[in-house]
Amino acid sequence: MAGLLGIPWCVGSAFAREGTSDGTGVAKSPVVVSSFAVDVSPPLNQPVGLGFIPAARTREHPLLAKGIVLRGSGKPVVLCAIDWMEFHNDAFSLLQARIAEAAETVPSRVSLHCLHQHTAPALDPNAQVLMLPVDSPRRIATAAYLKSVADRIALAVRSALPRSRRVTHVGTSQARIERMASSRRLLQKDGSITARMSSTKDPKLRSLPEGRIDPWLKTVTLSAGEQAVVQLHYYATHPQSFYGDRRLTYDVPGIVRERLQKDTGVFQVYFTGCGGDVAFGKYNDGTAAARDRLVERLDRGMRQSVKTVKRYKVEGFAWKSVPVRFGRRREPTFSNAYCRQVLSNPMSSESQRLKAAITLAWNQRVDDGDSVLLYRLAIGPVQVVHLPGEPFVEYQLAAQEMAPKSFVAVAGFGDCGMSYIGGDRIFTDRGGYEQSWALAGPSEALLLKAIAGLLSRKPKSGDR
């Protein structure tokens, strides 16, 4: 079947219909890990992506796709984090399918996430088909770029497989990150919500409390004996310190990630947690000095975490997936008819057209009965939950409460076709931003049930 880009691949929700997997009885094979990293920077001065930001003119850092392939308990499992703003719908499915093929596994055992830097592309070919003509320079450039990235990552994964390392132990550690994350939704005395975004110049907004966050950076270390081989980090906040100056950068988390890898010689991967309603705003005025301070604070925390690793023997790992049928917004301004009207109106602004196309692309997935897979990796005392969209931090905190005897880490920003996933209260809040892009509608009970299903029992080393 050909995707929207004209490339043969397994599209849409085919991977999501593979169902829930949590098998047992795996053969006694050693656990091995392979790591891969590849530059996925877009070409400069080309209109790549949805257009939330203008085409990049300069490159401060390369945008990287970094990840691992775990083997030894059933089919291989791949975890991958990309220095992109977002991927939606068929962009996600294409990358997942190509990575699975390269890793000799199935798409439902590939968990793919963006770090969500806003100095990087956001890709949604489904929306572009709805809003741009076939000869649009942006649509052409984006299709070529997405195919190129899929090729690059697949080659990196395939090349990494022979360079595997034995994993004998998994390590857990954490560190409190001070003066970095803060809530984007601040409850006022009158019951309204005031927004405080990633860069906040208003000193009154910066003086308000941090609000609800998860201050803990979680680190999972895979080791060969006492030698760390791979370290995976999880922290919940929007990761950008500035926005829209036409510079490519992996920003604060990428700077710290690559610095730590250079200094330690250990392969480092960073995942953004449930940071949909969390950002740097209280501690960031958008200046270079503020960014330097944020880098220093995250660097201090990550180094503290990797110095306090507790190791546990590993005999296997478990992978579980749960399909979720998210809904769609039912208000008139989110309807298919309204979105098509916006797209056909020559007076509509680019931002209006963009939102209409993204909304319509999501609505079509829901109308087609599509499912989104949530995942859990369990290894030793560690359970890592992998979520789609821009989930609010409450889901990360809830996951930790559901499995208090496990070391629970959470990665957000998987398939972002539905955008924000907040608590149901946001749809009746007065003020705030995120509900205007929460395309799945009230999903709190649905998502909490799915997370509970992933964490439903203590995993055994023989699970797969």
Coordinates of C-alpha atoms in Angstrom, one line a residue:
M1 CA 0.0 0.0 0.0
A2 CA 1.4 3.4 -0.9
G3 CA 1.4 6.2 1.7
L4 CA 0.6 9.8 1.2
L5 CA 4.2 10.4 0.0
G6 CA 3.9 7.8 -2.7
I7 CA 6.2 5.5 -0.9
P8 CA 5.3 1.9 -0.4
W9 CA 4.9 1.2 3.3
C10 CA 2.6 0.0 6.0
V11 CA 0.4 3.1 6.6
G12 CA -2.1 4.4 9.0
S13 CA -3.1 2.2 11.9
A14 CA -2.1 -1.1 10.6
F15 CA 0.6 -1.4 13.2
A16 CA -1.9 -0.4 15.9
R17 CA -4.2 -3.3 15.0
E18 CA -1.6 -5.9 16.0
G19 CA -3.1 -5.8 19.4
T20 CA -1.8 -6.2 22.9
S21 CA 1.4 -8.1 23.5
D22 CA 2.6 -9.5 26.8
G23 CA 3.8 -13.0 26.0
T24 CA 5.8 -15.3 28.2
G25 CA 8.0 -18.4 27.7
V26 CA 10.9 -16.7 25.9
A27 CA 14.0 -18.7 25.3
K28 CA 17.0 -18.1 27.5
S29 CA 19.0 -15.7 25.4
P30 CA 21.3 -13.1 26.7
V31 CA 20.1 -9.5 26.6
V32 CA 22.1 -7.3 24.2
V33 CA 21.8 -3.7 23.2
S34 CA 22.9 -1.8 20.1
S35 CA 22.9 2.0 20.0
F36 CA 22.5 4.3 17.0
A37 CA 22.7 8.0 16.2
V38 CA 22.2 9.9 13.0
D39 CA 22.0 13.5 11.8
V40 CA 18.4 14.2 10.7
S41 CA 18.8 18.0 10.2
P42 CA 16.6 19.4 7.5
P43 CA 18.3 21.3 4.6
L44 CA 18.7 25.0 5.3
N45 CA 16.5 27.6 3.5
Q46 CA 13.9 25.0 2.5
P47 CA 10.3 25.1 3.7
V48 CA 10.3 21.7 5.5
G49 CA 7.5 20.8 7.9
L50 CA 4.1 22.2 8.8
G51 CA 5.3 25.8 9.0
F52 CA 5.0 26.6 12.7
I53 CA 8.4 28.2 12.3
P54 CA 10.1 29.7 9.2
A55 CA 12.7 27.8 7.2
A56 CA 16.0 27.5 9.1
R57 CA 18.8 29.7 7.9
T58 CA 21.6 28.6 10.3
R59 CA 22.5 25.5 12.2
E60 CA 23.8 25.8 15.8
H61 CA 23.6 22.1 16.4
P62 CA 22.8 19.0 14.3
L63 CA 19.4 17.5 15.0
L64 CA 19.9 13.9 15.9
A65 CA 17.9 10.7 16.1
K66 CA 19.3 8.6 18.9
G67 CA 18.1 5.2 20.2
I68 CA 18.7 1.7 21.1
V69 CA 17.8 -1.8 19.9
L70 CA 17.2 -4.4 22.7
R71 CA 17.4 -8.1 21.8
G72 CA 17.1 -11.3 23.8
S73 CA 13.5 -11.5 24.9
G74 CA 11.3 -12.1 21.8
K75 CA 11.5 -9.9 18.8
P76 CA 13.8 -6.8 19.1
V77 CA 12.5 -3.7 20.8
V78 CA 13.6 -0.2 19.6
L79 CA 13.5 3.0 21.6
C80 CA 14.2 6.2 19.6
A81 CA 14.2 9.9 20.4
I82 CA 14.4 12.5 17.7
D83 CA 15.4 16.2 17.9
W84 CA 12.1 17.3 16.2
M85 CA 9.2 19.3 17.4
E86 CA 6.6 16.7 16.5
F87 CA 5.5 14.0 14.1
H88 CA 1.9 13.2 13.4
N89 CA -0.1 10.4 11.8
D90 CA 1.6 8.9 8.7
A91 CA 4.9 10.6 9.4
F92 CA 5.1 8.6 12.6
S93 CA 3.9 5.4 11.0
L94 CA 6.4 5.6 8.2
L95 CA 9.3 6.1 10.5
Q96 CA 8.1 3.3 12.8
A97 CA 7.6 0.9 10.0
R98 CA 11.0 1.6 8.4
I99 CA 12.8 1.3 11.8
A100 CA 11.0 -2.0 12.5
E101 CA 12.1 -3.4 9.2
A102 CA 15.7 -2.4 9.8
A103 CA 15.7 -3.8 13.3
E104 CA 14.1 -7.1 12.1
T105 CA 11.1 -6.6 14.3
V106 CA 7.5 -5.4 14.0
P107 CA 6.3 -1.8 14.3
S108 CA 4.4 -2.4 17.5
R109 CA 7.8 -3.0 19.2
V110 CA 9.2 0.3 18.1
S111 CA 8.6 3.3 20.4
L112 CA 9.4 6.6 18.7
H113 CA 9.4 10.0 20.4
C114 CA 10.3 13.7 19.7
L115 CA 12.0 15.8 22.2
H116 CA 9.7 18.7 21.1
Q117 CA 12.3 21.4 20.5
H118 CA 10.5 24.3 18.8
T119 CA 13.6 25.1 16.7
A120 CA 13.0 21.9 14.7
P121 CA 10.5 20.5 12.2
A122 CA 6.9 19.3 12.9
L123 CA 5.8 16.9 10.2
D124 CA 2.2 15.9 9.3
P125 CA 1.9 14.7 5.7
N126 CA -1.9 14.0 6.2
A127 CA -2.5 17.6 7.1
Q128 CA -0.3 18.9 4.2
V129 CA -2.3 16.9 1.7
L130 CA -5.5 18.6 3.0
M131 CA -4.1 22.1 2.9
L132 CA -1.4 22.3 0.1
P133 CA -1.6 21.5 -3.6
V134 CA 0.5 18.6 -4.9
D135 CA 3.0 21.0 -6.5
S136 CA 3.5 23.1 -3.3
P137 CA 7.2 23.7 -2.6
R138 CA 6.5 23.0 1.1
R139 CA 4.8 19.7 0.4
I140 CA 7.5 18.6 -2.0
A141 CA 10.3 19.5 0.3
T142 CA 8.7 17.9 3.3
A143 CA 8.0 14.6 1.5
A144 CA 11.6 14.4 0.3
Y145 CA 12.9 15.2 3.7
L146 CA 10.8 12.6 5.5
K147 CA 11.8 9.9 3.0
S148 CA 15.5 10.9 3.5
V149 CA 15.2 10.8 7.3
A150 CA 13.5 7.4 7.2
D151 CA 16.3 6.1 5.0
R152 CA 19.0 7.6 7.3
I153 CA 17.5 6.2 10.5
A154 CA 16.9 2.7 9.0
L155 CA 20.5 2.6 7.8
A156 CA 21.8 3.6 11.2
V157 CA 19.7 1.0 12.9
R158 CA 20.7 -1.8 10.5
S159 CA 24.4 -0.8 10.8
A160 CA 24.1 -0.8 14.6
L161 CA 22.9 -4.4 15.0
P162 CA 26.3 -6.1 14.6
R163 CA 27.8 -3.8 17.2
S164 CA 25.8 -5.1 20.2
R165 CA 26.9 -5.2 23.8
R166 CA 25.8 -7.7 26.4
V167 CA 23.5 -6.3 29.1
T168 CA 24.0 -7.9 32.5
H169 CA 22.5 -5.2 34.7
V170 CA 20.0 -2.4 34.7
G171 CA 20.6 0.6 36.8
T172 CA 18.2 3.2 38.3
S173 CA 18.9 6.7 39.6
Q174 CA 17.3 10.1 39.8
A175 CA 18.1 13.6 40.6
R176 CA 16.0 16.6 41.5
I177 CA 16.4 19.4 38.9
E178 CA 16.2 22.8 40.6
R179 CA 14.8 26.0 39.1
M180 CA 14.1 24.7 35.6
A181 CA 10.5 23.5 35.1
S182 CA 7.3 25.4 35.9
S183 CA 3.6 25.0 35.1
R184 CA 2.2 26.7 32.0
R185 CA -1.3 26.9 33.5
L186 CA -1.5 29.0 36.7
L187 CA -4.7 29.0 38.7
Q188 CA -5.7 32.5 39.8
K189 CA -7.8 33.5 42.8
D190 CA -10.8 34.1 40.6
G191 CA -10.6 30.6 39.3
S192 CA -9.2 31.6 35.9
I193 CA -6.1 30.2 34.3
T194 CA -3.1 32.4 33.4
A195 CA -0.7 31.0 30.8
R196 CA 3.1 31.1 31.4
M197 CA 5.0 29.7 28.4
S198 CA 8.6 28.7 27.7
S199 CA 10.0 32.2 27.5
T200 CA 8.5 34.8 29.8
K201 CA 9.7 38.3 30.0
D202 CA 7.0 39.6 32.3
P203 CA 8.6 39.6 35.8
K204 CA 5.1 39.3 37.5
L205 CA 4.5 36.0 35.7
R206 CA 8.0 34.7 36.6
S207 CA 7.4 35.6 40.2
L208 CA 4.4 33.3 40.4
P209 CA 4.8 29.8 42.0
E210 CA 6.3 26.9 40.0
G211 CA 2.9 25.1 40.0
R212 CA 2.5 21.4 39.5
I213 CA 5.6 19.7 38.0
D214 CA 7.7 16.5 38.4
P215 CA 11.1 17.9 39.5
W216 CA 12.8 14.5 39.2
L217 CA 15.0 13.5 36.3
K218 CA 14.9 9.7 36.0
T219 CA 17.9 7.7 34.5
V220 CA 17.9 4.1 33.4
T221 CA 21.4 2.6 32.9
L222 CA 22.1 -0.5 30.9
S223 CA 25.4 -2.0 31.9
A224 CA 27.8 -4.8 31.1
G225 CA 28.9 -5.7 34.6
E226 CA 29.9 -2.4 36.2
Q227 CA 30.5 -0.7 32.9
A228 CA 27.6 1.5 31.8
V229 CA 26.8 1.0 28.1
V230 CA 23.7 3.2 27.6
Q231 CA 21.9 5.7 29.8
L232 CA 18.3 6.8 29.1
H233 CA 17.1 10.0 30.7
Y234 CA 13.5 11.2 31.3
Y235 CA 12.4 14.6 32.4
A236 CA 9.1 16.4 32.0
T237 CA 9.2 19.9 30.5
H238 CA 8.9 21.7 27.1
P239 CA 12.6 21.8 26.1
Q240 CA 13.0 25.0 24.2
S241 CA 14.6 28.1 25.6
F242 CA 13.8 30.4 22.7
Y243 CA 11.6 30.4 19.6
G244 CA 11.6 31.3 15.9
D245 CA 15.0 32.9 15.1
R246 CA 15.5 30.5 12.2
R247 CA 18.3 28.6 13.9
L248 CA 18.4 24.8 14.1
T249 CA 19.4 23.6 17.6
Y250 CA 18.8 20.7 19.9
D251 CA 18.7 23.3 22.6
V252 CA 19.0 22.7 26.4
P253 CA 18.5 18.9 26.6
G254 CA 20.6 18.2 23.5
I255 CA 23.5 20.4 24.7
V256 CA 23.6 18.5 28.1
R257 CA 23.0 15.1 26.5
E258 CA 25.9 15.4 24.0
R259 CA 28.2 17.1 26.6
L260 CA 27.7 14.2 29.0
Q261 CA 28.2 11.6 26.3
K262 CA 31.5 13.2 25.3
D263 CA 32.7 13.4 28.9
T264 CA 31.7 9.9 30.0
G265 CA 32.0 7.9 26.8
V266 CA 28.6 6.4 27.6
F267 CA 25.9 6.6 24.9
Q268 CA 23.2 9.0 26.1
V269 CA 19.5 9.3 25.1
Y270 CA 17.1 11.9 26.4
F271 CA 13.3 11.6 26.3
T272 CA 10.9 14.4 27.2
G273 CA 8.4 13.2 29.7
C274 CA 4.8 14.4 30.2
G275 CA 5.7 18.0 29.7
G276 CA 2.6 19.2 27.8
D277 CA 1.7 21.7 30.5
V278 CA 5.3 22.3 31.8
A279 CA 7.9 24.7 30.5
F280 CA 10.9 26.9 31.4
G281 CA 8.8 30.0 31.7
K282 CA 9.4 30.9 35.4
Y283 CA 13.2 30.7 35.0
N284 CA 13.6 31.8 31.4
D285 CA 13.3 35.3 29.9
G286 CA 14.6 34.2 26.5
T287 CA 18.1 35.6 26.9
A288 CA 21.3 33.7 26.2
A289 CA 22.3 34.0 29.9
A290 CA 19.0 32.4 30.9
R291 CA 19.7 29.5 28.5
D292 CA 23.2 29.0 30.0
R293 CA 21.7 28.8 33.4
L294 CA 19.2 26.2 32.3
V295 CA 21.9 24.1 30.7
E296 CA 24.0 24.3 33.9
R297 CA 21.1 23.1 36.0
L298 CA 20.1 20.2 33.8
D299 CA 23.8 19.3 33.4
R300 CA 24.3 19.3 37.2
G301 CA 21.2 17.1 37.7
M302 CA 22.1 14.5 35.0
R303 CA 25.7 14.2 36.3
Q304 CA 24.4 13.8 39.8
S305 CA 22.0 11.1 38.6
V306 CA 24.6 9.0 36.7
K307 CA 26.8 9.0 39.8
T308 CA 24.2 7.3 42.0
V309 CA 23.2 4.3 40.0
K310 CA 21.8 1.2 41.7
R311 CA 22.4 -1.9 39.6
Y312 CA 20.1 -5.0 39.3
K313 CA 20.9 -8.2 37.5
V314 CA 19.0 -8.6 34.2
E315 CA 17.8 -12.0 32.8
G316 CA 15.3 -10.6 30.2
F317 CA 12.9 -7.8 29.5
A318 CA 9.2 -7.4 28.8
W319 CA 7.3 -5.4 26.2
K320 CA 3.6 -4.6 26.4
S321 CA 1.4 -2.6 24.1
V322 CA -2.2 -1.4 24.6
P323 CA -4.3 0.1 21.8
V324 CA -6.4 3.2 22.7
R325 CA -9.2 4.6 20.6
F326 CA -9.1 8.3 21.3
G327 CA -12.0 10.5 20.4
R328 CA -12.4 13.9 18.7
R329 CA -13.7 17.3 19.6
R330 CA -17.5 17.7 19.1
E331 CA -17.7 21.5 19.2
P332 CA -18.8 23.0 15.8
T333 CA -15.4 24.8 15.3
F334 CA -13.7 21.4 15.3
S335 CA -16.1 19.7 12.9
N336 CA -15.1 18.3 9.5
A337 CA -17.4 20.7 7.8
Y338 CA -16.0 23.8 9.6
C339 CA -12.4 22.7 8.9
R340 CA -13.1 22.2 5.2
Q341 CA -14.8 25.6 5.1
V342 CA -11.7 27.2 6.6
L343 CA -9.5 25.4 4.1
S344 CA -11.6 26.4 1.1
N345 CA -11.9 30.1 2.2
P346 CA -9.2 32.2 0.4
M347 CA -9.5 34.8 3.3
S348 CA -8.4 32.3 5.9
S349 CA -5.0 33.0 7.5
E350 CA -2.2 30.5 7.4
S351 CA -2.5 29.8 11.1
Q352 CA -6.3 29.1 10.6
R353 CA -5.6 26.8 7.7
L354 CA -2.9 25.0 9.5
K355 CA -5.1 24.3 12.5
A356 CA -8.0 23.2 10.3
A357 CA -5.9 20.8 8.4
I358 CA -4.3 19.2 11.5
T359 CA -7.7 18.9 13.1
L360 CA -9.3 17.4 10.0
A361 CA -6.4 14.9 9.6
W362 CA -7.0 13.8 13.2
N363 CA -10.7 13.6 12.8
Q364 CA -10.3 11.4 9.8
R365 CA -8.2 8.9 11.8
V366 CA -10.9 8.8 14.5
D367 CA -13.6 8.4 11.9
D368 CA -11.6 5.5 10.4
G369 CA -11.6 3.7 13.7
D370 CA -7.8 4.1 14.2
S371 CA -6.1 3.2 17.4
V372 CA -2.9 4.5 19.0
L373 CA -0.6 2.2 20.8
L374 CA 0.8 2.9 24.2
Y375 CA 3.8 0.9 25.3
R376 CA 5.6 -0.3 28.4
L377 CA 9.2 -1.6 28.7
A378 CA 9.9 -3.6 31.8
I379 CA 13.4 -4.6 32.7
G380 CA 14.4 -5.5 36.3
P381 CA 12.6 -3.1 38.6
V382 CA 12.2 -0.6 35.8
Q383 CA 9.0 0.1 34.0
V384 CA 9.1 2.8 31.2
V385 CA 5.7 4.0 29.9
H386 CA 5.7 5.4 26.3
L387 CA 2.8 7.8 25.6
P388 CA 1.6 9.7 22.5
G389 CA 0.7 13.4 22.1
E390 CA 1.7 16.2 24.5
P391 CA 0.5 14.6 27.8
F392 CA 0.1 16.7 30.9
V393 CA 2.5 16.0 33.8
E394 CA -0.4 14.6 35.9
Y395 CA -0.3 11.4 33.8
Q396 CA 3.4 10.9 34.7
L397 CA 2.7 11.4 38.3
A398 CA -0.3 9.0 38.1
A399 CA 1.9 6.3 36.5
Q400 CA 4.4 6.5 39.3
E401 CA 1.6 6.2 41.9
M402 CA 0.2 3.1 40.1
A403 CA 3.4 1.1 40.5
P404 CA 5.1 2.4 43.7
K405 CA 7.4 -0.7 43.9
S406 CA 8.8 -0.1 40.4
F407 CA 11.1 2.6 39.1
V408 CA 8.7 4.3 36.7
A409 CA 9.9 6.6 33.9
V410 CA 7.6 8.1 31.3
A411 CA 8.3 9.3 27.7
G412 CA 5.7 11.5 26.0
F413 CA 5.5 13.1 22.6
G414 CA 5.1 10.0 20.5
D415 CA 2.5 10.2 17.7
C416 CA 1.2 13.8 18.2
G417 CA -1.7 13.6 15.9
M418 CA -4.1 14.5 18.7
S419 CA -1.8 17.2 20.1
Y420 CA -2.3 18.0 23.9
I421 CA -3.8 15.4 26.2
G422 CA -4.7 17.2 29.4
G423 CA -7.1 16.5 32.3
D424 CA -10.8 16.8 31.4
R425 CA -11.0 20.0 33.5
I426 CA -9.2 22.0 30.8
F427 CA -12.3 22.0 28.6
T428 CA -14.2 24.0 31.2
D429 CA -11.3 26.2 32.4
R430 CA -11.4 29.9 31.9
G431 CA -8.2 30.8 30.2
G432 CA -5.2 28.8 29.2
Y433 CA -3.9 27.7 25.8
E434 CA -3.6 23.9 25.6
Q435 CA -7.3 23.1 25.3
S436 CA -7.4 25.0 22.0
W437 CA -5.2 22.2 20.5
A438 CA -6.5 19.2 22.5
L439 CA -8.0 17.5 19.5
A440 CA -9.0 14.2 21.2
G441 CA -11.4 15.9 23.6
P442 CA -11.9 14.7 27.1
S443 CA -9.6 11.6 27.4
E444 CA -8.6 11.5 31.1
A445 CA -10.4 8.3 32.1
L446 CA -9.3 6.6 28.8
L447 CA -5.7 7.4 29.2
L448 CA -5.5 6.6 32.9
K449 CA -7.1 3.2 32.3
A450 CA -4.6 2.4 29.5
I451 CA -1.7 3.4 31.7
A452 CA -3.1 1.2 34.5
G453 CA -3.3 -1.6 32.0
L454 CA 0.3 -1.3 31.0
L455 CA 1.3 -1.3 34.7
S456 CA -1.2 -4.0 35.7
R457 CA 1.2 -6.4 37.2
K458 CA 4.8 -6.8 38.2
P459 CA 6.7 -8.0 35.1
K460 CA 8.8 -11.1 35.1
S461 CA 12.1 -11.5 33.5
G462 CA 10.7 -14.1 31.1
D463 CA 8.0 -11.8 29.7
R464 CA 8.3 -10.6 26.2

